[in-house]
mmCIF file of C-alpha atoms and ligand atoms in Angstrom:
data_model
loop_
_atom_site.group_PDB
_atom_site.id
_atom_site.type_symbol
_atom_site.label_atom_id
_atom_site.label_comp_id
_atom_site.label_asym_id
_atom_site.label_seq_id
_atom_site.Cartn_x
_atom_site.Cartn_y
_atom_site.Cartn_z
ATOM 1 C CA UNK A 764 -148.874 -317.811 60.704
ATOM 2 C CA UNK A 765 -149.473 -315.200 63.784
ATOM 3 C CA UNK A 766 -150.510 -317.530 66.604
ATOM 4 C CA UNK A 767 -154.538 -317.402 65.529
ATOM 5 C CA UNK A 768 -156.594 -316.079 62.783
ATOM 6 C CA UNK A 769 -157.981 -312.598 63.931
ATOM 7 C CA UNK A 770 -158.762 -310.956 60.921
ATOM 8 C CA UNK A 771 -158.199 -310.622 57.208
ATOM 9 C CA UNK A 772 -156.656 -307.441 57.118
ATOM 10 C CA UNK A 773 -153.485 -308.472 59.243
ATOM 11 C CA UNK A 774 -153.416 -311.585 57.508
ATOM 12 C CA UNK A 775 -150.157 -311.721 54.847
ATOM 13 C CA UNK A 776 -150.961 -312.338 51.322
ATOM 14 C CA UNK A 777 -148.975 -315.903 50.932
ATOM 15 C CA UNK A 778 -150.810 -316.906 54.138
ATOM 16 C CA UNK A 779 -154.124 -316.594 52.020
ATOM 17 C CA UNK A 780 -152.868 -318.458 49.176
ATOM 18 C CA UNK A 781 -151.788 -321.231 51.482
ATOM 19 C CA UNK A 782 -154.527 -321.542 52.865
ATOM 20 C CA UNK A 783 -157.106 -321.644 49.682
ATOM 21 C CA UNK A 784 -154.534 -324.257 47.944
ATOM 22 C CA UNK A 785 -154.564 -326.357 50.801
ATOM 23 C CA UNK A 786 -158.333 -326.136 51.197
ATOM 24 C CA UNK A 787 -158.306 -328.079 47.399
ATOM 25 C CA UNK A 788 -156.894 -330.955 49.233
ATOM 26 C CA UNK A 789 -159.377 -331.184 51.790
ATOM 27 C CA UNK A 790 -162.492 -330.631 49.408
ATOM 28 C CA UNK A 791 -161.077 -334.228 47.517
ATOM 29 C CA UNK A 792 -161.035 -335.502 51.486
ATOM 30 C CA UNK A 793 -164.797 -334.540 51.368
ATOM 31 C CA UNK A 794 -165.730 -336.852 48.751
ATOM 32 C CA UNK A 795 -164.048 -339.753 50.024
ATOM 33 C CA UNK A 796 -165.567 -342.392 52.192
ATOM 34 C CA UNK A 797 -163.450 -342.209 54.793
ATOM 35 C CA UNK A 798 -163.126 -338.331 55.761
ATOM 36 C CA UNK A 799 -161.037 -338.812 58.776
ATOM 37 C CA UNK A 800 -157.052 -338.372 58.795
ATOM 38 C CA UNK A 801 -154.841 -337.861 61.903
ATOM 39 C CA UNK A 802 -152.941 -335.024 61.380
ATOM 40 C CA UNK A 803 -154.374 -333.250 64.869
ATOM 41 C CA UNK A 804 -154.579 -336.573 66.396
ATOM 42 C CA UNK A 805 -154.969 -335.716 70.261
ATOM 43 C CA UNK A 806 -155.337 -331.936 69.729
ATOM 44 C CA UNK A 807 -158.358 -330.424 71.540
ATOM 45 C CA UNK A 808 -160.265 -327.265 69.790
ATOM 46 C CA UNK A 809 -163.065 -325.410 71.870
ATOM 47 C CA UNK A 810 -165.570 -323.634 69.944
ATOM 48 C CA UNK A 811 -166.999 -320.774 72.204
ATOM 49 C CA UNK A 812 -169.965 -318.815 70.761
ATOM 50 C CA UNK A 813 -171.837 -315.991 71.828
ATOM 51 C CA UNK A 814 -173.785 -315.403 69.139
ATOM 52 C CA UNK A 815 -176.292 -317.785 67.052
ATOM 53 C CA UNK A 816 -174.452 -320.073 64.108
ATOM 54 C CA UNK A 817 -175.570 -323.100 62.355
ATOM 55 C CA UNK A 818 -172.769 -323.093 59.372
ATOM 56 C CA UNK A 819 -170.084 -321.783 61.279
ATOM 57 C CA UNK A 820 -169.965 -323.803 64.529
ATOM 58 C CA UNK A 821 -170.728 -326.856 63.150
ATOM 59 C CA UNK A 822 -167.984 -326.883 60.135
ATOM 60 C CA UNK A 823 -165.395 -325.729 62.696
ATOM 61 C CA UNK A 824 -166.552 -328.727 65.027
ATOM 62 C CA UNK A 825 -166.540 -331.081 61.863
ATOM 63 C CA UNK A 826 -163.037 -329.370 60.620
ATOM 64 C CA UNK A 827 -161.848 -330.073 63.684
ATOM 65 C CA UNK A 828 -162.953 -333.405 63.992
ATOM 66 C CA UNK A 829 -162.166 -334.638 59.967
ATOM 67 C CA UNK A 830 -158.495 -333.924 61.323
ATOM 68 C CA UNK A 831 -158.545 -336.129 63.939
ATOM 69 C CA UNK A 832 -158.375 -333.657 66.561
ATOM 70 C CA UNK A 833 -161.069 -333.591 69.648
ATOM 71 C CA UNK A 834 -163.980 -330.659 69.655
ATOM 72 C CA UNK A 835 -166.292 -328.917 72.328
ATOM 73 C CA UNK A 836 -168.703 -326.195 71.777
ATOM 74 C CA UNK A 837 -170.156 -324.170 74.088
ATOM 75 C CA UNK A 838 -172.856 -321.649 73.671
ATOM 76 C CA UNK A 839 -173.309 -318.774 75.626
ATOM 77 C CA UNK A 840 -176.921 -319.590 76.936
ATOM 78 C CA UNK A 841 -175.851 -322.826 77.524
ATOM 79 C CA UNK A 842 -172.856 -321.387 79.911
ATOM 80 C CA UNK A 843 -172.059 -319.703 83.102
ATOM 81 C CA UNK A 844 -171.988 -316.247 80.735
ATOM 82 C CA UNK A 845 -175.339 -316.561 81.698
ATOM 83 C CA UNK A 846 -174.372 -316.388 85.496
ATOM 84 C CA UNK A 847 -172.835 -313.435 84.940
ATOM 85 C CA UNK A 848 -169.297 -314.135 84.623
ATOM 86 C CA UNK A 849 -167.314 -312.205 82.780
ATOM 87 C CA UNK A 850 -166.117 -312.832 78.971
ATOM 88 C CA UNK A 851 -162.149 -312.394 80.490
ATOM 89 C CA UNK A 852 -162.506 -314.957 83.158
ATOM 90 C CA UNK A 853 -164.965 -317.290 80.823
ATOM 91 C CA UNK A 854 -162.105 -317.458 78.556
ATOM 92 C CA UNK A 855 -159.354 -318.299 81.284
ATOM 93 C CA UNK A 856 -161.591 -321.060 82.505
ATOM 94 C CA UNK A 857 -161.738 -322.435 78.847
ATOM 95 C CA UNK A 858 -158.129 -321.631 78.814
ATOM 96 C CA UNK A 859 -156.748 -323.938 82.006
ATOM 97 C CA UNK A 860 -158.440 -326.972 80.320
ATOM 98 C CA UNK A 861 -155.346 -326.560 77.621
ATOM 99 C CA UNK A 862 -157.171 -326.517 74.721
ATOM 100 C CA UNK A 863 -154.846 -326.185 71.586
ATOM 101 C CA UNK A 864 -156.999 -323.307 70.255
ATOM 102 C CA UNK A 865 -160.376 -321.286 70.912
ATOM 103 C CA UNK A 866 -162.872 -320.616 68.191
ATOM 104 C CA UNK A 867 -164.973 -317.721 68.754
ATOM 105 C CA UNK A 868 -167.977 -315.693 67.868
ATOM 106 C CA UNK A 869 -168.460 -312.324 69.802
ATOM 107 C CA UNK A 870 -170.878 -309.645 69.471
ATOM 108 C CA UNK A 871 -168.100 -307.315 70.281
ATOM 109 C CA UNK A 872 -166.341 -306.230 67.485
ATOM 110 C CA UNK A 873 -162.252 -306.574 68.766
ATOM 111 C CA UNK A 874 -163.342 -309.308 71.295
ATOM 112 C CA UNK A 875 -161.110 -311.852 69.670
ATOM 113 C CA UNK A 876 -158.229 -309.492 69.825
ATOM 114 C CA UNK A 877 -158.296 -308.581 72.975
ATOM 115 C CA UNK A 878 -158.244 -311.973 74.470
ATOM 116 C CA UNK A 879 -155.153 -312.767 71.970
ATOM 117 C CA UNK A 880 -153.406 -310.083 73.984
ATOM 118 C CA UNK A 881 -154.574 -311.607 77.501
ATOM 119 C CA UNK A 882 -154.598 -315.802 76.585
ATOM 120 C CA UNK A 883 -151.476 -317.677 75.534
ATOM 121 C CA UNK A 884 -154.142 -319.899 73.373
ATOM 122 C CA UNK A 885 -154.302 -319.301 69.796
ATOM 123 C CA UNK A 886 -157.462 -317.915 69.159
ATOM 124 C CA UNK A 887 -159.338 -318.013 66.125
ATOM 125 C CA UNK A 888 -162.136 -315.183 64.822
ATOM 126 C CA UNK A 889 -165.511 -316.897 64.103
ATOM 127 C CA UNK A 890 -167.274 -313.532 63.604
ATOM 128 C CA UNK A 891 -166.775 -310.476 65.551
ATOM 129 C CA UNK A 892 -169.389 -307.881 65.576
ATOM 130 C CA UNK A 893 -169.362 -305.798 62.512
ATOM 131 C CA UNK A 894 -165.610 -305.676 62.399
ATOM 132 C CA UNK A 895 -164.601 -309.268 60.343
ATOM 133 C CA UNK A 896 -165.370 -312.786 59.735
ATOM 134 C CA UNK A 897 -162.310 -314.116 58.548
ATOM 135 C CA UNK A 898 -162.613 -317.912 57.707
ATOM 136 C CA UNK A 899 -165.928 -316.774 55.987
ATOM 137 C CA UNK A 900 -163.966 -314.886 53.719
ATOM 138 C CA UNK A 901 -161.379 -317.362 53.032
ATOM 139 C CA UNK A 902 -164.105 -319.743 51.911
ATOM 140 C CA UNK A 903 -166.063 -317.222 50.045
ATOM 141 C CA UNK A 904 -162.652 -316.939 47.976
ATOM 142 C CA UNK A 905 -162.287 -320.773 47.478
ATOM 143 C CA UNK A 906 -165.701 -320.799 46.038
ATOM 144 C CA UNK A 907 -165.069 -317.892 43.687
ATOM 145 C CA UNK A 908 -162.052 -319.989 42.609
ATOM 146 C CA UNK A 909 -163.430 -322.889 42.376
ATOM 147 C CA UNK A 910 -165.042 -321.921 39.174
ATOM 148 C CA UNK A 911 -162.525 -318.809 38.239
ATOM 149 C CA UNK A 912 -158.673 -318.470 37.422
ATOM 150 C CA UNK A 913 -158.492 -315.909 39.136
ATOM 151 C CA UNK A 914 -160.027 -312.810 41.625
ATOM 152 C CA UNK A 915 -157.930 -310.088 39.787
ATOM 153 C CA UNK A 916 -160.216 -307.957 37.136
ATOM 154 C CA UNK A 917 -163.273 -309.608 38.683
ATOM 155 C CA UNK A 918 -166.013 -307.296 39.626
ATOM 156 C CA UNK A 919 -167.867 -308.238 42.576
ATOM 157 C CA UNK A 920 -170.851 -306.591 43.780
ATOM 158 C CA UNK A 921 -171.923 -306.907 47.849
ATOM 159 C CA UNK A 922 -175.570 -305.961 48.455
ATOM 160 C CA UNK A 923 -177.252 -305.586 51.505
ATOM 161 C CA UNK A 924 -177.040 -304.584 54.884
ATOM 162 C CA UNK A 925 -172.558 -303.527 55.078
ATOM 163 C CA UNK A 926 -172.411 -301.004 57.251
ATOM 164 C CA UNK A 927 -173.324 -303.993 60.004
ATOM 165 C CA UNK A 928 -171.478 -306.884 57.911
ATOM 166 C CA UNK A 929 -168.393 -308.431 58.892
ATOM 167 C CA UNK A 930 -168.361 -310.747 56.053
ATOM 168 C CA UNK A 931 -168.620 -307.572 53.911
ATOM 169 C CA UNK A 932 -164.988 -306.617 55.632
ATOM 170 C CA UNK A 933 -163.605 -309.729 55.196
ATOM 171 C CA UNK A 934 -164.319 -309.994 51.890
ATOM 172 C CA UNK A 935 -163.361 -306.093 51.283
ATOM 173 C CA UNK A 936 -159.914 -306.990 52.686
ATOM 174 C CA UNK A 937 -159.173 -310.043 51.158
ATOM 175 C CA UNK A 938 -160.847 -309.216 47.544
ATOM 176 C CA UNK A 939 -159.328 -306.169 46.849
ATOM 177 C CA UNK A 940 -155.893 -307.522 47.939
ATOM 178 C CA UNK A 941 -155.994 -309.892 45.109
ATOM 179 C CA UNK A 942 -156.960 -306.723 42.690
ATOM 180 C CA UNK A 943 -160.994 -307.786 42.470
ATOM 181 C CA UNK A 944 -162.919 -304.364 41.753
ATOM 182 C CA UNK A 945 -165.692 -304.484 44.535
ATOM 183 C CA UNK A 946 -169.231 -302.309 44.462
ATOM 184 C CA UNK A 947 -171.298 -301.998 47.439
ATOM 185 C CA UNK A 948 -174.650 -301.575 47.157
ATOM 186 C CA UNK A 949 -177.763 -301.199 49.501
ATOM 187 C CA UNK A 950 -179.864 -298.258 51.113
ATOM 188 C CA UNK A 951 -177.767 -295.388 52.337
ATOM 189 C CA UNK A 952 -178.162 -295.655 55.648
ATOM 190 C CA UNK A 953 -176.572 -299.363 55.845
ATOM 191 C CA UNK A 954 -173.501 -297.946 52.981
ATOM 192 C CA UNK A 955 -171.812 -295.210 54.598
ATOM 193 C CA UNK A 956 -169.984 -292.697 51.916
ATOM 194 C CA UNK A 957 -166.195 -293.790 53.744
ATOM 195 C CA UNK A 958 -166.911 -297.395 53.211
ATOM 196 C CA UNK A 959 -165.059 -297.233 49.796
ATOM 197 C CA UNK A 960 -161.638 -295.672 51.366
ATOM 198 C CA UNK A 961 -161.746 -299.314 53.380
ATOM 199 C CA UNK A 962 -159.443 -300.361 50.510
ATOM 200 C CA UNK A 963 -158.374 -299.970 46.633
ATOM 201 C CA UNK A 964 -160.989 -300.942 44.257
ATOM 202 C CA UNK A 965 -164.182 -300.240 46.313
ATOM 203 C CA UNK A 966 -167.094 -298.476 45.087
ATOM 204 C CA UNK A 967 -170.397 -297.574 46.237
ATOM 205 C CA UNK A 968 -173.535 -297.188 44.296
ATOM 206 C CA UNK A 969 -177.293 -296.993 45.978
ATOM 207 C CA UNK A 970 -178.885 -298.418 42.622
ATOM 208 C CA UNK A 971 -179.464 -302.291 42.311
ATOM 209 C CA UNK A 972 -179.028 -302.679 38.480
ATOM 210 C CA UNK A 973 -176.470 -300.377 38.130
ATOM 211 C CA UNK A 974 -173.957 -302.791 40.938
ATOM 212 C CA UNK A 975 -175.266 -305.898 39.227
ATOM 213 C CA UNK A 976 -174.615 -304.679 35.820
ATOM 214 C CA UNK A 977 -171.645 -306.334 34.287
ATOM 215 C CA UNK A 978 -171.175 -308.541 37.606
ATOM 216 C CA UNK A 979 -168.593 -311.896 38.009
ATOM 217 C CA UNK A 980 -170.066 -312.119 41.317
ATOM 218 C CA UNK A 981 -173.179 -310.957 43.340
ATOM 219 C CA UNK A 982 -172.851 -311.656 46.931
ATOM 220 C CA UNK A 983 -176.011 -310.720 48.883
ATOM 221 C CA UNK A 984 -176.005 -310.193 52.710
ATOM 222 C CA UNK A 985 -178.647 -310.521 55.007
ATOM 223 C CA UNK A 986 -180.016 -307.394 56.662
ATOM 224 C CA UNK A 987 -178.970 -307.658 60.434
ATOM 225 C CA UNK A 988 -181.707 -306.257 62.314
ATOM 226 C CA UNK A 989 -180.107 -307.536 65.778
ATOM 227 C CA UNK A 990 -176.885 -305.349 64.821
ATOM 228 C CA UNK A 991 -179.554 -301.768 64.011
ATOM 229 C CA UNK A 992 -180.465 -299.794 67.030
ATOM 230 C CA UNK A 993 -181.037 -296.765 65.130
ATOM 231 C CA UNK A 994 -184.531 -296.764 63.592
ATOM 232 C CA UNK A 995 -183.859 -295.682 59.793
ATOM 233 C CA UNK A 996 -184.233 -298.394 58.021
ATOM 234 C CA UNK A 997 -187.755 -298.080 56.198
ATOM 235 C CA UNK A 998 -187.623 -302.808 56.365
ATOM 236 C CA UNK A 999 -190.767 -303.263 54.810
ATOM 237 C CA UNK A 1000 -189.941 -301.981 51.575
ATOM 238 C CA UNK A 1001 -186.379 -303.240 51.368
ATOM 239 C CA UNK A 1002 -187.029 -306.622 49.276
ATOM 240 C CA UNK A 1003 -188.444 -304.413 46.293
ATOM 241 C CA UNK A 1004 -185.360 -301.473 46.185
ATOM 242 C CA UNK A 1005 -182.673 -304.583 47.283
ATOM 243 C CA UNK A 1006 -183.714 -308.034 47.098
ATOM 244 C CA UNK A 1007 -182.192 -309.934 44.555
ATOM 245 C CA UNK A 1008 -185.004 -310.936 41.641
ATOM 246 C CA UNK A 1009 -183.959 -313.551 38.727
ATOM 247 C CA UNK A 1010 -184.294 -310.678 35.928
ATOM 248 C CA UNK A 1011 -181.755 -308.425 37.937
ATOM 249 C CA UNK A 1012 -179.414 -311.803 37.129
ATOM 250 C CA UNK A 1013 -179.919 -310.605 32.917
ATOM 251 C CA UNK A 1014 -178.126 -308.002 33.552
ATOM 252 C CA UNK A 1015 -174.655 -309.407 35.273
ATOM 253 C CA UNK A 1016 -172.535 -311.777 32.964
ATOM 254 C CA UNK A 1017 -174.002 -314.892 31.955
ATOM 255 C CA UNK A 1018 -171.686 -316.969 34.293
ATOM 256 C CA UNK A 1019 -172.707 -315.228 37.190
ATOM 257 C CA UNK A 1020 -172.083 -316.531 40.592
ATOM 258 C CA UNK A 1021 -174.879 -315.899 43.329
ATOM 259 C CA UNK A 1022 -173.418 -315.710 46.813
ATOM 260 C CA UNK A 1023 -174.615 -315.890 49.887
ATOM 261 C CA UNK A 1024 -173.634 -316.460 53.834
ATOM 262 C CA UNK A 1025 -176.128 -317.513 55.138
ATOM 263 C CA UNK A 1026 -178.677 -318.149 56.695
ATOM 264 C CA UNK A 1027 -180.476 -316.366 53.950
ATOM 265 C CA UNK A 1028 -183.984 -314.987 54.199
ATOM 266 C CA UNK A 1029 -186.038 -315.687 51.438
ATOM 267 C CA UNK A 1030 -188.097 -312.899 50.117
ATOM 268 C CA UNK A 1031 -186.279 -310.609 52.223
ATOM 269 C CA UNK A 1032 -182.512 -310.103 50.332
ATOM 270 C CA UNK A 1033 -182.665 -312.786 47.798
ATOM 271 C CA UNK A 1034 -185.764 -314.389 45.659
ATOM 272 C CA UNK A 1035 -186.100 -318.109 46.373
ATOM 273 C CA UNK A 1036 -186.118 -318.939 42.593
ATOM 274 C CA UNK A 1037 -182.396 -317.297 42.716
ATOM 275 C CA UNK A 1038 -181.124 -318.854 45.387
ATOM 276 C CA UNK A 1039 -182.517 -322.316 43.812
ATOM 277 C CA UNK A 1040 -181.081 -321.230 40.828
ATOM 278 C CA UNK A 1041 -178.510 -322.783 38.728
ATOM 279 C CA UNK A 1042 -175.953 -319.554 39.483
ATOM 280 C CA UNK A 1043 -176.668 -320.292 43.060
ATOM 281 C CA UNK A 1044 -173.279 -321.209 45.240
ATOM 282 C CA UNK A 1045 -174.566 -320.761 48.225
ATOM 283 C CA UNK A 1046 -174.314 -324.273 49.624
ATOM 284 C CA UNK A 1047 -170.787 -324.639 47.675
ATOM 285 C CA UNK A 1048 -170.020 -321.881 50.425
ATOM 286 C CA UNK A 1049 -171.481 -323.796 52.980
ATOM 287 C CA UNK A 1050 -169.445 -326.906 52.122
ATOM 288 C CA UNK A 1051 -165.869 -324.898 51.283
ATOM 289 C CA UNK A 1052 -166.337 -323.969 54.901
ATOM 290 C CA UNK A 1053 -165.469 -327.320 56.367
ATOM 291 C CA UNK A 1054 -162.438 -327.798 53.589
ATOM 292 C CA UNK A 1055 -161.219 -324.011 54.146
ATOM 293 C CA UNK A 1056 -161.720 -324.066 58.141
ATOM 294 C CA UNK A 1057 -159.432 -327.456 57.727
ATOM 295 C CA UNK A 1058 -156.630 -326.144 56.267
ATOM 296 C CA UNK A 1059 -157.227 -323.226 58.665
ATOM 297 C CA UNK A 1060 -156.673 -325.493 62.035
ATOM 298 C CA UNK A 1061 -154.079 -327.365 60.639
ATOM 299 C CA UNK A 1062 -152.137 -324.492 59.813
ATOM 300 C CA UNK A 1063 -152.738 -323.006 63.781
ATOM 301 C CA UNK A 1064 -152.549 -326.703 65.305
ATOM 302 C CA UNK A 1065 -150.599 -328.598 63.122
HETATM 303 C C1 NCD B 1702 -172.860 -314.541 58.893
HETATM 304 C C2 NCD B 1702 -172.383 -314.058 60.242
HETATM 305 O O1 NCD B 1702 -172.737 -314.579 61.276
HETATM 306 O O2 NCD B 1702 -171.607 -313.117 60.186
HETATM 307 N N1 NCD B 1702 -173.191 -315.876 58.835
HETATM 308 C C3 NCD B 1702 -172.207 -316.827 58.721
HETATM 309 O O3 NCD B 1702 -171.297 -316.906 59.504
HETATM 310 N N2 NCD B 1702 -172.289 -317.662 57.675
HETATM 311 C C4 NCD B 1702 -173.841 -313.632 58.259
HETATM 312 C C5 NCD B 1702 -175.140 -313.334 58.917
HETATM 313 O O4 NCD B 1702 -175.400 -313.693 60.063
HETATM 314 O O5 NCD B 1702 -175.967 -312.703 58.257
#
């Protein structure tokens, strides 16, 4: 393992499937009474976000803890970011407290990186910019494989809002690596044309039923207004061309899996009765995350 997680698409294949089997250990863990063990006993993990997260922060600060270790998060609002220092010496100040790693969530897409080149502290991607969201893939993939042999031959669709979606990355990267066949799907302005050369298997289709049809896997995204600063993306209209309805689930395979990030906007990508639905995984996701995110900081700390 490099010295953090940065990104899926540096990340070796066996590393991946090292991860996701360990992650199985940890989901039994889960279900126990007792979900502590001691493996990072005395470890100390700081969580540093600049951006809003509910799922994310929290299962890295209860990943961290389940393994013993010690956790602080820190939000940007809440810190002297807001005083205007600057996200180099934030990061050293973080850094002479010796934590054992940094968790962090950037609007700037290569933040991460460039702080792995500056910090001797492993540092670990929690979402940067547009450019990937690793550990969201990772449990994305245990969830797929929770309830499939395998991601090869699968066809997953992504719908939504890519051209601004790390987790759409993430999951290109990883997903195609293990021979899924991926379509992208959502208004043209949000899915670019050179989107499918990001990898082997990728295609790109503007129609809704035509991505869903045949589908192993939908995974919907939400639109990310905060990422657009270009103005031409017609929003009020978007639920009926791209929001996920329960007959659009007819036409997929009857074993579909609904995906889903989060936080999801109901009405806006996805249909509440779908994400209630019985295909629904979205808050399998949400608890893979801790498991996955365990078997991540074990692997960086341990
Ligand atoms: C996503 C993110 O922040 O990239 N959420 C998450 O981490 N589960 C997706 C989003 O914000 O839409």
């Amino acid at each position: 393992m490099p010295a953090g997680l940065l990104g899926i698409e540096i990340l070796e294949r066996a590393e991946i499937e090292a991860i996701l089997e360990r992650a199985k250990d940890f989901q039994t863990i889960q279900n126990q009474p007792a979900k502590r063990l001691d493996t990072l006993r005395g470890k100390l993990v700081v969580n540093l976000f600049f951006e809003a997260s509910t799922r994310t922060r929290t299962s890295f600060e209860i990943a961290a803890k389940r393994l013993g270790a010690d956790s602080v998060s820190i939000t940007a609002a809440g810190s002297s970011v807001s005083k205007g220092e600057s996200l180099v010496d934030t990061l050293n100040t973080l850094a002479a407290m010796r934590p054992n790693a940094i968790v962090m969530r950037h609007a700037a897409s290569g933040a991460p990186h460039f702080l792995a080149r500056h910090l001797p502290t492993p540092i670990i991607n929690a979402g940067d910019g547009t450019h990937e969201h690793p550990t969201q893939a990772l449990l994305d993939a245990r969830t797929i494989l929770d309830q499939r042999a395998s991601l090869e031959g699968l066809r997953v669709a992504i719908i939504g809002d890519i051209a601004h979606s790390r987790v759409a990355r993430s999951n290109i990267y990883l997903l195609s690596r293990f021979g899924a066949d991926i379509v992208l799907c959502g208004p043209a302005p949000l899915v670019p044309p050179e989107l499918a050369r990001m990898a082997p298997g990728v295609s790109i289709t503007y129609d809704i039923s035509e991505a869903i049809r045949g589908a192993d896997v939908v995974m919907m995204l939400r639109v990310q207004l905060e990422r657009q600063h270009e103005a031409a993306f017609p929003a009020a209209e978007y639920f009926s061309f791209y929001g996920l309805r329960l007959d659009h689930l007819e036409l997929a395979r009857p074993d579909v899996l609904v995906m889903h990030p989060g936080p999801i906007n109901r009405g806006r990508e996805i249909a509440s009765e779908v994400a209630d639905s019985q295909r629904s995984v979205i808050l399998n996701q949400v608890e893979n995350g801790v498991a996955v995110r365990m078997a991540v900081l074990e692997r960086i700390l341990g």
